[in-house]
């Protein structure tokens, strides 16, 4: 069962009950795209994906923007890490 939870008063929504190990299709893919468009932030909870599965699942949102200047997972230029660790540990 898919459950949606607003993440604040302004933007952001979380979804539980989705297994991204299988690429979403049909109505579920449309709901996820609509939720991202409506809320700008979409948290799909409870996922453990390798880079290939992540890339496949995220393809429902369109083609990724590859930015070679940003470090990425070897072999998966669309999979990057967004982190403030370098800033927060100083």
Coordinates of N, CA and C in Angstrom, one line a residue:
X1 N 0.8 -1.2 0.0 CA 0.0 0.0 0.0 C 0.9 1.2 0.0
X2 N 0.6 2.2 -0.9 CA 1.4 3.4 -1.0 C 0.8 4.4 -0.1
X3 N 1.7 5.1 0.7 CA 1.3 6.1 1.7 C 2.0 7.4 1.4
X4 N 1.4 8.5 1.4 CA 2.0 9.8 1.2 C 1.9 10.6 2.4
X5 N 3.0 11.3 2.7 CA 3.1 12.2 3.9 C 3.8 13.5 3.5
X6 N 3.1 14.6 3.8 CA 3.6 15.9 3.5 C 4.8 16.1 4.5
X7 N 5.8 16.8 4.0 CA 7.0 17.0 4.8 C 7.2 18.4 5.3
X8 N 6.1 19.2 5.3 CA 6.2 20.6 5.8 C 5.0 21.3 5.2
X9 N 5.0 22.6 5.5 CA 3.9 23.4 5.0 C 4.1 24.0 3.6
X10 N 5.3 23.9 3.1 CA 5.6 24.6 1.9 C 5.9 23.7 0.7
X11 N 6.8 22.7 1.0 CA 7.2 21.8 -0.1 C 7.7 20.5 0.5
X12 N 7.7 19.5 -0.3 CA 8.2 18.2 0.1 C 7.1 17.2 0.4
X13 N 7.3 16.0 -0.1 CA 6.4 14.9 0.2 C 7.2 13.6 0.3
X14 N 6.8 12.7 1.2 CA 7.4 11.4 1.3 C 6.4 10.3 0.9
X15 N 6.9 9.3 0.3 CA 6.1 8.1 -0.1 C 6.7 6.9 0.5
X16 N 5.8 6.1 1.1 CA 6.2 4.8 1.7 C 5.4 3.7 0.9
X17 N 6.0 2.5 0.9 CA 5.2 1.4 0.2 C 5.6 1.3 -1.3
X18 N 6.7 1.9 -1.7 CA 7.1 1.7 -3.1 C 8.4 1.0 -3.1
X19 N 8.6 0.0 -3.9 CA 9.8 -0.8 -4.0 C 10.5 -0.4 -5.4
X20 N 11.5 0.4 -5.3 CA 12.2 0.8 -6.5 C 13.1 -0.2 -7.2
X21 N 13.2 -1.4 -6.6 CA 14.0 -2.4 -7.2 C 13.3 -2.9 -8.5
X22 N 12.0 -2.6 -8.6 CA 11.3 -2.8 -9.9 C 10.9 -1.4 -10.4
X23 N 11.3 -1.0 -11.6 CA 11.0 0.3 -12.1 C 9.5 0.6 -12.1
X24 N 9.1 1.7 -11.5 CA 7.7 2.0 -11.5 C 7.1 2.3 -12.9
X25 N 6.0 1.8 -13.2 CA 5.3 2.0 -14.5 C 3.9 2.4 -14.3
X26 N 3.3 2.8 -15.4 CA 1.9 3.1 -15.4 C 1.4 4.2 -14.4
X27 N 0.4 3.9 -13.7 CA -0.2 4.8 -12.7 C 0.7 5.3 -11.6
X28 N 1.5 4.3 -11.1 CA 2.5 4.7 -10.0 C 3.5 5.6 -10.5
X29 N 4.1 5.4 -11.7 CA 5.1 6.3 -12.3 C 4.5 7.7 -12.5
X30 N 3.3 7.7 -12.9 CA 2.6 9.0 -13.1 C 2.4 9.7 -11.8
X31 N 2.0 9.0 -10.8 CA 1.8 9.6 -9.4 C 3.1 10.1 -8.9
X32 N 4.2 9.4 -9.1 CA 5.5 9.9 -8.6 C 6.0 11.1 -9.3
X33 N 5.8 11.2 -10.6 CA 6.1 12.4 -11.4 C 5.3 13.5 -11.0
X34 N 4.0 13.3 -10.8 CA 3.1 14.4 -10.4 C 3.5 14.9 -9.0
X35 N 3.8 14.0 -8.1 CA 4.2 14.4 -6.7 C 5.5 15.2 -6.7
X36 N 6.4 14.9 -7.5 CA 7.7 15.6 -7.6 C 7.4 17.0 -8.2
X37 N 6.6 17.1 -9.2 CA 6.2 18.4 -9.8 C 5.4 19.3 -8.9
X38 N 4.5 18.7 -8.1 CA 3.7 19.4 -7.2 C 4.4 19.9 -5.9
X39 N 5.4 19.1 -5.5 CA 6.0 19.4 -4.2 C 7.5 19.7 -4.2
X40 N 8.1 19.6 -5.4 CA 9.5 19.9 -5.6 C 10.5 19.0 -4.9
X41 N 10.2 18.3 -3.9 CA 11.0 17.4 -3.2 C 10.2 16.1 -3.0
X42 N 10.8 15.0 -3.4 CA 10.1 13.7 -3.2 C 11.1 12.7 -2.5
X43 N 10.7 12.3 -1.3 CA 11.5 11.3 -0.6 C 10.8 10.0 -0.7
X44 N 11.5 9.0 -1.3 CA 11.0 7.7 -1.5 C 11.6 6.8 -0.5
X45 N 10.9 6.6 0.6 CA 11.5 6.0 1.8 C 11.8 4.4 1.6
X46 N 12.7 3.9 2.4 CA 12.9 2.5 2.6 C 13.6 1.8 1.4
X47 N 14.5 2.5 0.7 CA 15.1 2.0 -0.5 C 16.6 1.5 -0.2
X48 N 17.0 0.4 -0.7 CA 18.4 -0.1 -0.7 C 18.7 -0.5 -2.2
X49 N 19.2 0.5 -2.9 CA 19.5 0.2 -4.3 C 20.9 0.3 -4.7
X50 N 21.4 -0.5 -5.6 CA 22.7 -0.3 -6.1 C 22.6 0.8 -7.2
X51 N 23.7 1.3 -7.7 CA 23.7 2.4 -8.7 C 22.9 2.1 -9.9
X52 N 23.0 0.8 -10.4 CA 22.2 0.5 -11.6 C 20.7 0.5 -11.4
X53 N 20.3 -0.1 -10.3 CA 18.8 -0.1 -10.0 C 18.3 1.4 -9.7
X54 N 19.2 2.2 -9.1 CA 18.8 3.6 -8.8 C 18.6 4.3 -10.2
X55 N 19.6 4.1 -11.1 CA 19.5 4.8 -12.4 C 18.3 4.4 -13.1
X56 N 18.0 3.1 -13.1 CA 16.8 2.6 -13.8 C 15.5 3.2 -13.2
X57 N 15.4 3.2 -11.9 CA 14.2 3.7 -11.2 C 14.0 5.2 -11.5
X58 N 15.1 5.9 -11.5 CA 15.0 7.4 -11.6 C 14.7 7.8 -13.1
X59 N 14.8 6.8 -14.0 CA 14.6 7.2 -15.4 C 13.1 7.5 -15.7
X60 N 12.2 7.2 -14.8 CA 10.8 7.6 -14.9 C 10.7 9.1 -14.9
X61 N 11.7 9.8 -14.4 CA 11.6 11.3 -14.3 C 12.3 12.0 -15.5
X62 N 12.9 11.2 -16.4 CA 13.5 11.7 -17.6 C 15.0 11.4 -17.6
X63 N 15.7 12.0 -18.5 CA 17.1 11.8 -18.7 C 17.9 12.6 -17.7
X64 N 18.9 12.1 -17.0 CA 19.6 12.8 -16.0 C 20.5 13.8 -16.7
X65 N 20.8 14.9 -16.0 CA 21.8 15.8 -16.4 C 23.2 15.4 -15.9
X66 N 24.1 15.0 -16.8 CA 25.4 14.5 -16.4 C 26.3 15.8 -16.3
X67 N 26.9 15.9 -15.1 CA 27.8 17.0 -14.8 C 29.2 16.4 -14.5
X68 N 30.1 16.3 -15.4 CA 31.3 15.6 -15.2 C 32.2 16.3 -14.1
X69 N 32.0 17.5 -13.8 CA 32.8 18.2 -12.8 C 32.4 17.7 -11.3
X70 N 31.3 17.0 -11.2 CA 30.9 16.6 -9.9 C 31.3 15.1 -9.7
X71 N 31.9 14.7 -8.6 CA 32.3 13.3 -8.4 C 31.1 12.4 -8.5
X72 N 31.3 11.3 -9.1 CA 30.2 10.3 -9.3 C 30.7 8.9 -9.0
X73 N 29.7 8.0 -8.9 CA 30.0 6.6 -8.7 C 30.7 6.0 -10.0
X74 N 31.8 5.4 -9.9 CA 32.5 4.8 -11.1 C 31.5 4.0 -11.9
X75 N 31.5 4.3 -13.2 CA 30.6 3.6 -14.1 C 29.2 4.1 -14.2
X76 N 28.8 5.1 -13.3 CA 27.5 5.6 -13.3 C 27.6 7.1 -13.1
X77 N 27.8 7.8 -14.2 CA 28.0 9.3 -14.2 C 26.8 10.1 -13.7
X78 N 25.6 9.5 -13.7 CA 24.4 10.2 -13.2 C 24.2 10.0 -11.7
X79 N 25.0 9.2 -11.1 CA 24.9 8.9 -9.6 C 26.0 9.7 -8.9
X80 N 25.6 10.7 -8.2 CA 26.5 11.6 -7.5 C 26.1 11.6 -6.0
X81 N 27.0 12.1 -5.2 CA 26.7 12.3 -3.8 C 26.6 13.8 -3.4
X82 N 25.5 14.1 -2.8 CA 25.3 15.5 -2.3 C 25.5 15.5 -0.8
X83 N 26.6 16.1 -0.4 CA 27.0 16.1 1.0 C 27.6 17.4 1.4
X84 N 27.4 17.7 2.7 CA 28.0 18.9 3.3 C 29.1 18.5 4.3
X85 N 29.5 17.2 4.2 CA 30.4 16.6 5.2 C 31.7 17.4 5.3
X86 N 32.2 17.8 4.1 CA 33.5 18.6 4.1 C 33.3 19.9 4.8
X87 N 32.2 20.5 4.7 CA 31.9 21.8 5.3 C 31.6 21.7 6.8
X88 N 30.8 20.6 7.1 CA 30.4 20.4 8.5 C 31.4 19.9 9.5
X89 N 32.5 19.3 9.0 CA 33.5 18.8 9.8 C 34.7 19.7 10.1
X90 N 34.6 20.9 9.6 CA 35.7 21.9 9.8 C 35.5 22.6 11.0

